[in-house]
């Protein structure tokens, strides 16, 4: 039997079953190995896993990529074999990361339920909020899955795309998600407008030269949006002779030329810092939790 | 029939496709070389210099204030999923937790990502145990609030108001919720130290927080706080890389100016298309896209080259299995 790729096997083949069993046993073995190992060994296992997984992505960046690759194509030399293997491994590694993340989401939900159940049970301060949270969570899960079941596993499912055919679960889910949750999210977002005002008031108070420059710049940008002021400015004799001094031009020049160059400088620093951090993590040079 | 043209393999490197990888590897080399240098210097009893960062000096002051007031310290590692940014934030938070733990000051670490929550809980527990105060660790001090942006913002704002936090640390990737956190914490009189790798949010933090770490100061924090040789070495490597980038920018600007000529007056009779030079029917003015720097950062691929590849393929899996 010829294998097109390590990650692809024929349906019903022995290799497929062997790999499936290995895929089940190996992570369990690693899990129990980590659980019972001493901290030093645990760190070594985690470091090795980190390095191997990271290596796939590093090779994906620097190894020549297969060009114009066809399905079931045979690699012709070592370089191609590695290229094919790496290209096929990246989606698998991403899938594994997604599966682990899904398990962790369960832990997150467990944390929320645990904290708020305890609050409820012991009648801690503000326990009604916890009641609302747990109640909302349960309702959303019940109606979400109920509606999902109706849509996907019943004969009436396809017709539920049309609100005219909705039944109680569809209405309930729509009310909870679109009617309540989305509106509350929009309300939280709109609060930002008021917060911007209060933050701007504090920031623009003239306390220093920097604050004064900030105030002047902000003022120019605000005035630009006021048509009356823009027009009066444009009609000024000096501005008529120098179009570059129009409020519109200045307001564009500030963010496009003056600000973007500074932000790019900051972005370079952030990018290089991120790369350094990732490199330290990949090579297990970062002693997380003890480092700082 | 197998026809493999050697030049086809590695097509990603043709034209200037190698340049990005070269720069990345150079930065990695700078960092690793400096980590090695730093280790060597530490072994000889020396230390690399790290400049003063005001926002990080204020950490002790903020924790001290929370201790005096007997109110909790709030820490948020941004709302992005687990990655280098979050790990760096947790590094800083473990330092803060270490100081807070010594004085039994309560902490609150709120997460918007389940994976971050798990790692954060282990990190904070580890800090308490390392300090020999494992019994003081409160499991509920690290919380998963919600993975929805504004549900998280609402949850954290509620915590800030109910628990009247004395100090707030916002470190990591923040988006529109940054101002909600900062202004709510300001309303309860909390001292705030923030840093966002998102440059769009930094101005909001500057407007509303007491101290802000700008840009890569965020990544310098753990080196600054601990002076570990690996971290300080990495920091110097970053500085070397920044110098390289600055030189590239300066040289690039000069080179492009030279290519374009004064007032964009230079003319050209050849252009590069599909990684091949072609002669123009008549000379024309040089465009930005004709300059060397534009070619360097925008590699071209040759579609004709890709179409020359014909390799042997396996029979399809479905056909072979008879389905």
Coordinates of C-alpha atoms in Angstrom, one line a residue:
Chain A
X1 CA 0.0 0.0 0.0
X2 CA 1.3 3.4 -0.9
X3 CA 0.8 6.4 1.5
X4 CA 0.3 9.8 0.0
X5 CA 1.0 11.4 3.3
X6 CA 1.7 10.5 6.9
X7 CA -1.5 12.2 7.9
X8 CA -3.7 10.6 5.3
X9 CA -4.7 7.0 5.1
X10 CA -7.2 4.9 3.1
X11 CA -10.5 4.4 4.8
X12 CA -10.5 1.0 6.5
X13 CA -6.8 0.4 6.2
X14 CA -4.7 -1.2 8.9
X15 CA -2.5 1.8 9.1
X16 CA -5.4 4.1 9.8
X17 CA -6.5 1.9 12.8
X18 CA -2.9 1.7 14.1
X19 CA -2.5 5.4 13.9
X20 CA -5.9 6.1 15.5
X21 CA -5.0 3.8 18.4
X22 CA -1.6 5.4 18.8
X23 CA -3.2 8.9 18.6
X24 CA -5.4 7.8 21.6
X25 CA -2.7 6.0 23.6
X26 CA 0.2 8.4 23.2
X27 CA -1.5 11.6 24.5
X28 CA -2.9 9.6 27.4
X29 CA 0.6 8.3 28.2
X30 CA 2.0 11.8 28.0
X31 CA -0.8 13.1 30.2
X32 CA -0.2 10.5 32.9
X33 CA 3.6 10.9 32.5
X34 CA 3.3 14.6 33.1
X35 CA 0.9 14.0 36.0
X36 CA 3.2 11.7 38.0
X37 CA 6.6 13.1 36.8
X38 CA 8.9 15.2 39.0
X39 CA 8.9 18.9 38.2
X40 CA 12.2 18.6 36.3
X41 CA 10.9 15.8 34.1
X42 CA 7.6 17.5 33.6
X43 CA 9.4 20.6 32.4
X44 CA 11.5 18.5 30.0
X45 CA 8.4 16.8 28.5
X46 CA 6.6 20.1 28.1
X47 CA 9.7 21.7 26.6
X48 CA 10.2 18.9 24.1
X49 CA 6.5 19.1 23.1
X50 CA 6.8 22.8 22.7
X51 CA 9.9 22.5 20.7
X52 CA 8.6 19.9 18.3
X53 CA 5.3 21.7 17.7
X54 CA 7.1 25.0 17.2
X55 CA 9.6 23.3 14.9
X56 CA 6.7 22.5 12.5
X57 CA 5.7 26.1 12.2
X58 CA 9.4 27.3 11.9
X59 CA 10.0 24.8 9.1
X60 CA 6.7 25.9 7.5
X61 CA 8.2 29.5 7.4
X62 CA 11.7 28.6 6.1
X63 CA 11.5 25.3 4.2
X64 CA 10.6 25.6 0.5
X65 CA 6.9 25.2 0.1
X66 CA 5.4 22.7 -2.4
X67 CA 4.5 24.6 -5.6
X68 CA 1.4 23.7 -7.6
X69 CA 1.0 20.6 -5.5
X70 CA -1.6 18.1 -6.8
X71 CA -3.7 15.7 -4.6
X72 CA -1.9 12.4 -3.9
X73 CA 1.4 13.7 -5.4
X74 CA 4.5 11.7 -4.6
X75 CA 7.5 13.6 -3.2
X76 CA 10.5 13.2 -5.4
X77 CA 13.4 13.9 -3.0
X78 CA 14.2 14.6 0.7
X79 CA 13.5 18.3 0.4
X80 CA 10.1 17.7 -1.1
X81 CA 9.3 15.0 1.4
X82 CA 10.0 17.4 4.3
X83 CA 8.0 20.2 2.5
X84 CA 5.0 17.9 2.0
X85 CA 5.2 16.6 5.5
X86 CA 5.4 20.0 7.0
X87 CA 2.5 21.4 4.9
X88 CA 0.3 18.5 5.9
X89 CA 1.3 18.7 9.6
X90 CA 0.4 22.4 10.1
X91 CA -3.4 21.9 9.8
X92 CA -3.1 18.8 12.1
X93 CA -1.2 20.8 14.7
X94 CA -3.8 23.5 14.5
X95 CA -6.6 20.9 15.0
X96 CA -4.8 19.5 18.1
X97 CA -4.5 23.1 19.5
X98 CA -8.3 23.6 18.9
X99 CA -9.2 20.3 20.6
X100 CA -7.1 21.2 23.7
X101 CA -8.6 24.7 23.7
X102 CA -12.1 23.2 23.7
X103 CA -11.2 21.1 26.8
X104 CA -9.9 24.3 28.4
X105 CA -13.2 26.1 27.6
X106 CA -14.9 23.5 29.8
X107 CA -12.5 24.4 32.6
X108 CA -13.4 28.0 32.2
X109 CA -17.1 27.3 32.3
X110 CA -16.5 25.2 35.4
X111 CA -14.7 28.1 37.1
X112 CA -17.6 30.4 36.4
X113 CA -20.2 27.9 37.7
X114 CA -18.1 27.1 40.8
X115 CA -17.5 30.7 41.9
X116 CA -21.1 31.8 41.4
X117 CA -22.7 28.6 42.9
X118 CA -20.6 29.1 46.0
X119 CA -21.7 32.8 46.2
X120 CA -25.3 31.6 45.8
X121 CA -25.1 28.8 48.3
X122 CA -23.4 31.0 51.0
X123 CA -25.5 34.0 50.2
X124 CA -22.4 36.2 49.7
X125 CA -22.7 39.9 49.0
X126 CA -24.4 40.6 45.6
X127 CA -25.6 37.0 45.3
X128 CA -28.6 38.0 43.1
X129 CA -26.1 38.8 40.3
X130 CA -24.7 35.3 40.5
X131 CA -28.3 34.0 40.3
X132 CA -28.9 36.0 37.1
X133 CA -25.6 34.8 35.6
X134 CA -26.3 31.1 36.3
X135 CA -29.9 31.4 35.2
X136 CA -29.0 33.1 32.0
X137 CA -26.3 30.6 31.2
X138 CA -28.6 27.7 31.7
X139 CA -31.4 29.2 29.6
X140 CA -29.0 30.0 26.8
X141 CA -27.6 26.5 26.8
X142 CA -31.1 24.9 26.9
X143 CA -32.7 26.9 24.2
X144 CA -29.5 27.1 22.1
X145 CA -29.1 23.3 22.0
X146 CA -32.9 22.7 21.6
X147 CA -33.1 25.0 18.6
X148 CA -29.9 23.5 17.2
X149 CA -31.4 20.0 17.5
X150 CA -34.7 21.1 15.8
X151 CA -32.7 22.8 13.0
X152 CA -30.4 19.9 12.3
X153 CA -32.0 16.6 13.3
X154 CA -35.8 17.0 12.6
X155 CA -37.7 17.0 9.3
X156 CA -38.9 20.5 10.0
X157 CA -35.3 21.7 10.4
X158 CA -34.7 23.2 6.9
X159 CA -37.9 25.3 7.1
X160 CA -36.8 26.9 10.4
X161 CA -34.6 29.3 8.4
X162 CA -37.8 31.3 7.8
X163 CA -39.0 33.1 11.0
X164 CA -42.6 32.4 9.9
X165 CA -42.1 28.7 10.7
X166 CA -40.4 29.3 14.1
X167 CA -41.5 27.5 17.2
X168 CA -41.1 28.3 20.8
X169 CA -37.4 27.3 21.1
X170 CA -36.4 29.4 18.1
X171 CA -38.2 32.4 19.4
X172 CA -36.7 31.9 22.9
X173 CA -33.2 31.6 21.5
X174 CA -33.7 34.7 19.3
X175 CA -35.1 36.7 22.2
X176 CA -32.2 35.7 24.5
X177 CA -29.4 36.2 22.0
X178 CA -30.5 38.9 19.6
X179 CA -33.2 40.5 21.8
X180 CA -31.2 40.7 25.1
X181 CA -27.5 39.8 24.8
X182 CA -26.7 41.7 21.6
X183 CA -28.6 44.8 22.9
X184 CA -26.7 44.7 26.2
X185 CA -23.4 44.3 24.4
X186 CA -24.3 47.3 22.2
X187 CA -25.1 49.3 25.4
X188 CA -21.7 48.4 26.9
X189 CA -20.0 49.5 23.7
X190 CA -21.9 52.8 23.6
X191 CA -20.7 53.5 27.1
X192 CA -17.3 54.1 25.6
X193 CA -18.5 57.4 24.1
X194 CA -19.0 58.8 27.7
X195 CA -15.8 57.3 28.9
X196 CA -13.9 58.9 26.0
X197 CA -15.3 62.3 27.1
X198 CA -14.2 61.9 30.8
X199 CA -10.8 60.5 29.8
X200 CA -10.3 63.3 27.2
X201 CA -11.2 65.9 29.8
X202 CA -8.5 64.7 32.1
X203 CA -5.9 64.2 29.4
X204 CA -6.5 67.6 27.7
X205 CA -6.3 69.7 30.8
X206 CA -3.3 71.9 30.1
X207 CA -0.7 70.6 32.7
X208 CA 2.4 70.3 30.5
X209 CA 3.7 71.1 27.1
X210 CA 2.8 67.6 25.9
X211 CA -0.8 68.0 27.1
X212 CA -1.0 71.4 25.3
X213 CA 0.2 69.9 22.0
X214 CA -2.3 67.1 22.5
X215 CA -5.1 69.6 23.1
X216 CA -4.2 71.7 20.1
X217 CA -4.0 68.6 17.8
X218 CA -7.3 67.3 19.0
X219 CA -8.9 70.7 18.6
X220 CA -7.8 70.8 14.9
X221 CA -9.2 67.4 14.3
X222 CA -12.5 68.3 15.9
X223 CA -12.8 71.6 14.1
X224 CA -12.2 69.8 10.8
X225 CA -15.5 68.0 11.2
X226 CA -17.4 71.3 11.7
X227 CA -18.3 72.6 8.2
X228 CA -18.8 76.2 9.3
X229 CA -15.3 76.4 10.8
X230 CA -13.7 74.6 7.9
X231 CA -15.3 77.0 5.4
X232 CA -14.4 80.1 7.4
X233 CA -10.8 78.8 7.6
X234 CA -10.7 78.0 3.9
X235 CA -11.9 81.6 3.1
X236 CA -9.1 83.2 5.1
X237 CA -6.8 85.1 2.7
X238 CA -3.6 83.3 3.7
X239 CA -5.2 79.9 3.3
X240 CA -6.7 80.8 -0.1
X241 CA -3.1 81.4 -1.4
X242 CA -1.8 78.2 0.3
X243 CA -4.1 75.3 -0.2
X244 CA -1.9 73.0 1.9
X245 CA -2.9 75.1 4.9
X246 CA -6.6 74.1 4.6
X247 CA -8.0 72.5 7.7
X248 CA -8.8 69.4 5.7
X249 CA -5.2 69.0 4.5
X250 CA -3.7 69.6 8.0
X251 CA -6.1 67.2 9.6
X252 CA -5.1 64.5 7.0
X253 CA -1.4 65.3 7.3
X254 CA -1.3 64.9 11.1
X255 CA -2.4 61.2 11.2
X256 CA -1.0 60.1 7.8
X257 CA 2.5 61.6 8.1
X258 CA 3.1 62.7 11.7
X259 CA 1.4 60.0 13.6
X260 CA 1.8 56.9 11.4
X261 CA 5.5 57.2 11.4
X262 CA 5.6 57.2 15.2
X263 CA 3.2 54.3 15.4
X264 CA 5.3 52.3 12.9
X265 CA 8.3 52.8 15.2
X266 CA 6.3 51.5 18.1
X267 CA 5.0 48.6 16.0
X268 CA 8.6 47.6 15.0
X269 CA 9.5 47.5 18.7
X270 CA 6.4 45.4 19.6
X271 CA 7.0 43.0 16.7
X272 CA 10.6 42.4 17.6
X273 CA 9.7 42.0 21.3
X274 CA 7.0 39.5 20.3
X275 CA 9.5 37.5 18.2
X276 CA 12.0 37.5 21.1
X277 CA 9.4 36.3 23.5
X278 CA 8.2 33.5 21.1
X279 CA 11.8 32.5 20.5
X280 CA 12.5 32.2 24.3
X281 CA 9.3 30.2 24.8
X282 CA 10.0 27.9 21.9
X283 CA 13.5 27.1 23.1
X284 CA 12.3 26.9 26.8
X285 CA 14.5 29.7 27.8
X286 CA 11.6 31.5 29.4
X287 CA 11.0 30.3 33.0
X288 CA 7.3 31.2 33.1
X289 CA 5.9 31.8 36.5
X290 CA 9.4 32.1 38.0
X291 CA 10.8 34.5 35.6
X292 CA 9.3 37.7 37.0
Chain B
X1 CA 6.7 11.0 -16.6
X2 CA 8.5 12.9 -14.0
X3 CA 9.8 16.3 -14.9
X4 CA 11.3 18.3 -12.1
X5 CA 13.2 21.4 -12.7
X6 CA 15.6 22.0 -9.8
X7 CA 15.0 25.7 -10.0
X8 CA 11.3 25.2 -9.4
X9 CA 11.8 23.9 -5.9
X10 CA 12.1 26.8 -3.5
X11 CA 10.1 29.1 -5.8
X12 CA 9.2 31.1 -2.7
X13 CA 12.8 32.4 -2.6
X14 CA 12.9 33.7 -6.2
X15 CA 13.1 37.4 -6.7
X16 CA 13.4 38.9 -3.2
X17 CA 11.3 36.3 -1.4
X18 CA 14.3 35.3 0.7
X19 CA 14.6 38.8 2.3
X20 CA 11.8 38.4 4.9
X21 CA 13.2 35.1 6.1
X22 CA 16.7 36.5 6.1
X23 CA 15.6 39.4 8.3
X24 CA 13.7 37.1 10.7
X25 CA 16.7 34.8 11.1
X26 CA 19.0 37.8 11.6
X27 CA 16.8 39.0 14.5
X28 CA 16.8 35.5 16.0
X29 CA 20.6 35.4 15.7
X30 CA 21.0 38.8 17.4
X31 CA 18.7 37.6 20.3
X32 CA 20.4 34.3 20.8
X33 CA 23.9 35.7 20.6
X34 CA 23.1 38.3 23.2
X35 CA 21.5 35.7 25.5
X36 CA 24.8 33.9 25.2
X37 CA 26.8 37.1 25.9
X38 CA 24.6 37.9 28.8
X39 CA 25.1 34.5 30.4
X40 CA 28.9 34.8 29.9
X41 CA 28.9 38.2 31.5
X42 CA 26.8 37.1 34.4
X43 CA 29.1 34.2 35.0
X44 CA 32.0 36.7 35.3
X45 CA 29.9 38.7 37.8
X46 CA 28.8 41.5 35.4
X47 CA 25.4 42.7 34.3
X48 CA 24.0 44.3 31.2
X49 CA 22.5 47.8 31.6
X50 CA 18.7 48.3 31.4
X51 CA 17.4 51.9 31.4
X52 CA 14.9 53.1 34.0
X53 CA 11.2 52.5 33.2
X54 CA 8.9 54.6 35.3
X55 CA 5.8 52.5 34.9
X56 CA 7.6 49.4 36.3
X57 CA 9.1 51.3 39.2
X58 CA 5.5 52.3 40.1
X59 CA 4.5 48.6 40.6
X60 CA 5.8 48.5 44.1
X61 CA 4.1 51.8 44.9
X62 CA 0.8 50.5 43.6
X63 CA 1.0 47.2 45.6
X64 CA 2.0 49.1 48.7
X65 CA -1.0 51.4 48.3
X66 CA -3.3 48.4 48.0
X67 CA -1.8 46.8 51.0
X68 CA -2.3 50.0 53.1
X69 CA -5.9 50.3 52.0
X70 CA -6.6 46.6 52.4
X71 CA -8.2 46.5 49.1
X72 CA -7.5 44.0 46.2
X73 CA -5.2 44.4 43.2
X74 CA -6.8 43.8 39.8
X75 CA -4.8 42.2 37.0
X76 CA -6.0 41.7 33.4
X77 CA -3.8 39.9 30.8
X78 CA -5.8 41.3 27.9
X79 CA -8.5 39.6 25.9
X80 CA -6.5 37.7 23.4
X81 CA -6.0 33.9 23.4
X82 CA -3.0 32.3 25.1
X83 CA 0.2 33.3 23.3
X84 CA 3.5 35.2 23.9
X85 CA 1.7 38.4 24.8
X86 CA -0.4 36.7 27.5
X87 CA 2.6 34.8 28.8
X88 CA 4.5 38.1 29.1
X89 CA 1.6 39.6 30.9
X90 CA 1.5 36.7 33.3
X91 CA 5.3 37.1 33.9
X92 CA 4.7 40.6 35.1
X93 CA 1.7 39.5 37.1
X94 CA 3.6 36.8 38.8
X95 CA 6.1 39.5 40.0
X96 CA 3.2 41.6 41.3
X97 CA 1.6 38.5 43.0
X98 CA 4.9 37.7 44.7
X99 CA 5.0 41.2 46.3
X100 CA 1.3 41.1 47.1
X101 CA 1.6 37.6 48.6
X102 CA 4.3 38.7 51.0
X103 CA 1.9 41.3 52.5
X104 CA -1.2 39.0 52.1
X105 CA -2.8 41.6 49.8
X106 CA -5.7 40.1 48.0
X107 CA -5.4 39.8 44.2
X108 CA -7.9 39.4 41.4
X109 CA -6.8 38.1 38.0
X110 CA -9.6 38.1 35.4
X111 CA -9.3 36.2 32.2
X112 CA -11.3 36.4 28.9
X113 CA -9.8 33.2 27.5
X114 CA -10.2 29.7 29.0
X115 CA -6.7 28.6 28.1
X116 CA -5.2 31.8 29.7
X117 CA -7.3 31.1 32.8
X118 CA -5.8 27.6 33.3
X119 CA -2.2 28.8 32.8
X120 CA -2.8 31.9 34.9
X121 CA -4.2 29.8 37.8
X122 CA -1.1 27.5 37.7
X123 CA 1.3 30.4 37.4
X124 CA -0.2 32.2 40.4
X125 CA -0.4 29.0 42.5
X126 CA 3.2 28.4 41.6
X127 CA 4.2 31.8 42.8
X128 CA 2.5 31.3 46.2
X129 CA 4.1 27.9 46.6
X130 CA 7.5 29.2 45.6
X131 CA 7.2 31.9 48.2
X132 CA 6.2 29.3 50.9
X133 CA 2.7 30.8 51.3
X134 CA 0.8 28.2 49.3
X135 CA -2.0 28.2 52.0
X136 CA -2.7 31.8 51.2
X137 CA -3.6 31.1 47.6
X138 CA -7.3 31.6 46.9
X139 CA -8.4 29.6 43.9
X140 CA -11.1 32.2 43.2
X141 CA -8.6 35.0 42.9
X142 CA -8.0 33.8 39.3
X143 CA -11.3 33.9 37.4
X144 CA -12.6 33.2 34.0
X145 CA -15.3 35.9 33.3
X146 CA -16.4 35.5 29.7
X147 CA -14.8 35.1 26.3
X148 CA -17.2 37.7 24.8
X149 CA -15.6 41.1 24.7
X150 CA -18.3 43.3 26.2
X151 CA -19.6 40.6 28.5
X152 CA -16.0 40.5 29.9
X153 CA -15.9 44.3 30.1
X154 CA -19.2 44.3 32.0
X155 CA -18.1 41.6 34.4
X156 CA -14.7 43.2 35.1
X157 CA -16.3 46.7 35.6
X158 CA -18.7 45.1 38.1
X159 CA -15.9 43.5 40.0
X160 CA -13.9 46.8 40.1
X161 CA -16.9 48.7 41.5
X162 CA -18.0 46.0 44.0
X163 CA -14.5 45.2 45.3
X164 CA -13.3 48.8 45.1
X165 CA -9.9 47.7 43.8
X166 CA -6.9 49.8 45.0
X167 CA -4.6 49.1 42.1
X168 CA -5.3 47.9 38.5
X169 CA -2.8 46.4 36.0
X170 CA -3.9 46.1 32.4
X171 CA -1.2 44.3 30.4
X172 CA -1.7 42.6 27.1
X173 CA -3.9 42.9 24.0
X174 CA -6.8 45.3 24.6
X175 CA -9.3 46.6 22.2
X176 CA -12.4 48.8 22.6
X177 CA -12.9 47.6 26.2
X178 CA -9.7 49.3 27.4
X179 CA -11.3 52.6 28.2
X180 CA -14.2 51.0 30.0
X181 CA -11.7 49.3 32.4
X182 CA -9.5 52.3 32.8
X183 CA -12.3 54.8 33.5
X184 CA -14.2 52.4 35.8
X185 CA -11.0 51.8 37.8
X186 CA -10.3 55.6 37.8
X187 CA -13.8 56.2 39.2
X188 CA -13.0 54.1 42.3
X189 CA -9.6 55.9 42.7
X190 CA -7.4 53.0 41.8
X191 CA -3.8 53.6 40.8
X192 CA -3.5 52.2 37.2
X193 CA -0.5 50.8 35.3
X194 CA -1.3 49.7 31.8
X195 CA 0.3 48.5 28.6
X196 CA -1.1 47.4 25.4
X197 CA 0.6 45.9 22.4
X198 CA -2.2 47.3 20.3
X199 CA -1.0 50.7 19.4
X200 CA -4.6 51.9 18.7
X201 CA -5.4 51.5 22.4
X202 CA -2.2 53.0 23.9
X203 CA -3.5 56.6 23.5
X204 CA -6.6 55.7 25.5
X205 CA -4.5 54.2 28.3
X206 CA -2.3 57.3 28.3
X207 CA -5.3 59.5 28.6
X208 CA -6.8 57.5 31.5
X209 CA -4.1 55.7 33.4
X210 CA -1.4 56.8 35.8
X211 CA 1.5 55.0 34.2
X212 CA 1.7 53.4 30.7
X213 CA 4.3 51.1 29.2
X214 CA 4.6 52.0 25.6
X215 CA 5.3 49.5 22.8
X216 CA 8.2 47.1 23.6
X217 CA 8.6 48.4 27.2
X218 CA 5.9 45.7 27.8
X219 CA 8.4 43.0 26.6
X220 CA 11.2 44.6 28.6
X221 CA 9.3 44.4 31.8
X222 CA 10.3 40.9 33.0
X223 CA 14.0 41.6 32.2
X224 CA 13.8 44.9 34.0
X225 CA 12.1 43.4 37.1
X226 CA 14.2 40.3 37.5
X227 CA 17.5 41.1 35.7
X228 CA 17.7 37.4 34.7
X229 CA 20.6 37.1 32.2
X230 CA 18.5 35.3 29.6
X231 CA 15.9 38.1 29.6
X232 CA 18.4 41.0 29.7
X233 CA 20.4 39.3 26.9
X234 CA 17.2 39.0 24.9
X235 CA 16.5 42.7 25.5
X236 CA 19.9 43.7 24.2
X237 CA 19.3 41.5 21.1
X238 CA 16.0 43.3 20.6
X239 CA 17.9 46.6 20.7
X240 CA 20.4 45.4 18.1
X241 CA 17.4 44.3 15.9
X242 CA 15.8 47.8 16.3
X243 CA 19.1 49.4 15.3
X244 CA 19.1 47.2 12.2
X245 CA 15.5 48.1 11.4
X246 CA 16.3 51.8 11.9
X247 CA 19.3 51.5 9.5
X248 CA 17.1 49.7 7.0
X249 CA 14.6 52.5 7.2
X250 CA 17.2 55.2 6.7
X251 CA 19.0 53.4 3.9
X252 CA 15.7 52.6 2.3
X253 CA 14.5 56.2 2.4
X254 CA 17.7 57.4 0.9
X255 CA 17.8 54.7 -1.8
X256 CA 14.2 55.3 -2.8
X257 CA 14.8 59.0 -3.0
X258 CA 17.8 58.4 -5.2
X259 CA 15.8 56.0 -7.4
X260 CA 13.0 58.5 -7.8
X261 CA 15.2 61.5 -8.3
X262 CA 14.6 65.1 -7.2
X263 CA 10.9 65.8 -7.5
X264 CA 10.3 62.3 -8.9
X265 CA 12.0 63.3 -12.2
X266 CA 14.1 60.1 -12.9
X267 CA 13.1 58.1 -15.9
X268 CA 13.3 54.3 -16.6
X269 CA 13.3 52.2 -19.7
X270 CA 13.1 48.8 -18.0
X271 CA 10.6 47.4 -15.4
X272 CA 10.4 44.2 -13.4
X273 CA 7.3 42.0 -14.1
X274 CA 6.8 38.5 -12.9
X275 CA 10.3 38.6 -11.5
X276 CA 11.7 39.2 -15.0
X277 CA 13.1 42.5 -16.3
X278 CA 11.3 43.8 -19.4
X279 CA 12.2 46.7 -21.7
X280 CA 9.5 49.4 -22.1
X281 CA 8.5 50.6 -25.5
X282 CA 9.3 54.1 -24.4
X283 CA 11.0 55.5 -21.2
X284 CA 8.7 56.8 -18.5
X285 CA 9.0 58.4 -15.1
X286 CA 10.0 56.0 -12.2
X287 CA 7.0 55.0 -10.1
X288 CA 7.2 54.0 -6.4
X289 CA 6.7 50.4 -7.5
X290 CA 9.8 50.5 -9.7
X291 CA 12.2 51.3 -6.9
X292 CA 14.6 48.8 -5.5
X293 CA 13.1 49.0 -2.0
X294 CA 9.6 48.3 -3.4
X295 CA 11.0 45.2 -5.1
X296 CA 12.8 44.2 -1.9
X297 CA 9.6 44.2 0.2
X298 CA 7.2 43.0 -2.5
X299 CA 8.7 39.9 -4.1
X300 CA 7.2 38.8 -7.4
X301 CA 6.5 35.3 -8.4
X302 CA 6.7 33.9 -11.9
X303 CA 3.5 32.2 -12.9
X304 CA 5.1 30.6 -16.0
X305 CA 7.6 28.8 -13.7
X306 CA 4.9 27.3 -11.6
X307 CA 3.1 25.8 -14.6
X308 CA 6.2 23.9 -15.7
X309 CA 5.9 21.5 -12.9
X310 CA 4.5 18.1 -13.7
X311 CA 5.1 15.4 -11.0
X312 CA 4.0 11.9 -10.6
X313 CA 0.8 11.4 -8.6
X314 CA -0.7 8.5 -6.8
X315 CA -4.1 7.0 -7.9
X316 CA -6.7 8.7 -5.8
X317 CA -7.5 7.1 -2.5
X318 CA -11.2 6.7 -3.2
X319 CA -10.5 5.0 -6.5
X320 CA -8.0 2.6 -5.0
X321 CA -10.3 1.6 -2.2
X322 CA -13.0 0.9 -4.8
X323 CA -15.4 3.5 -3.5

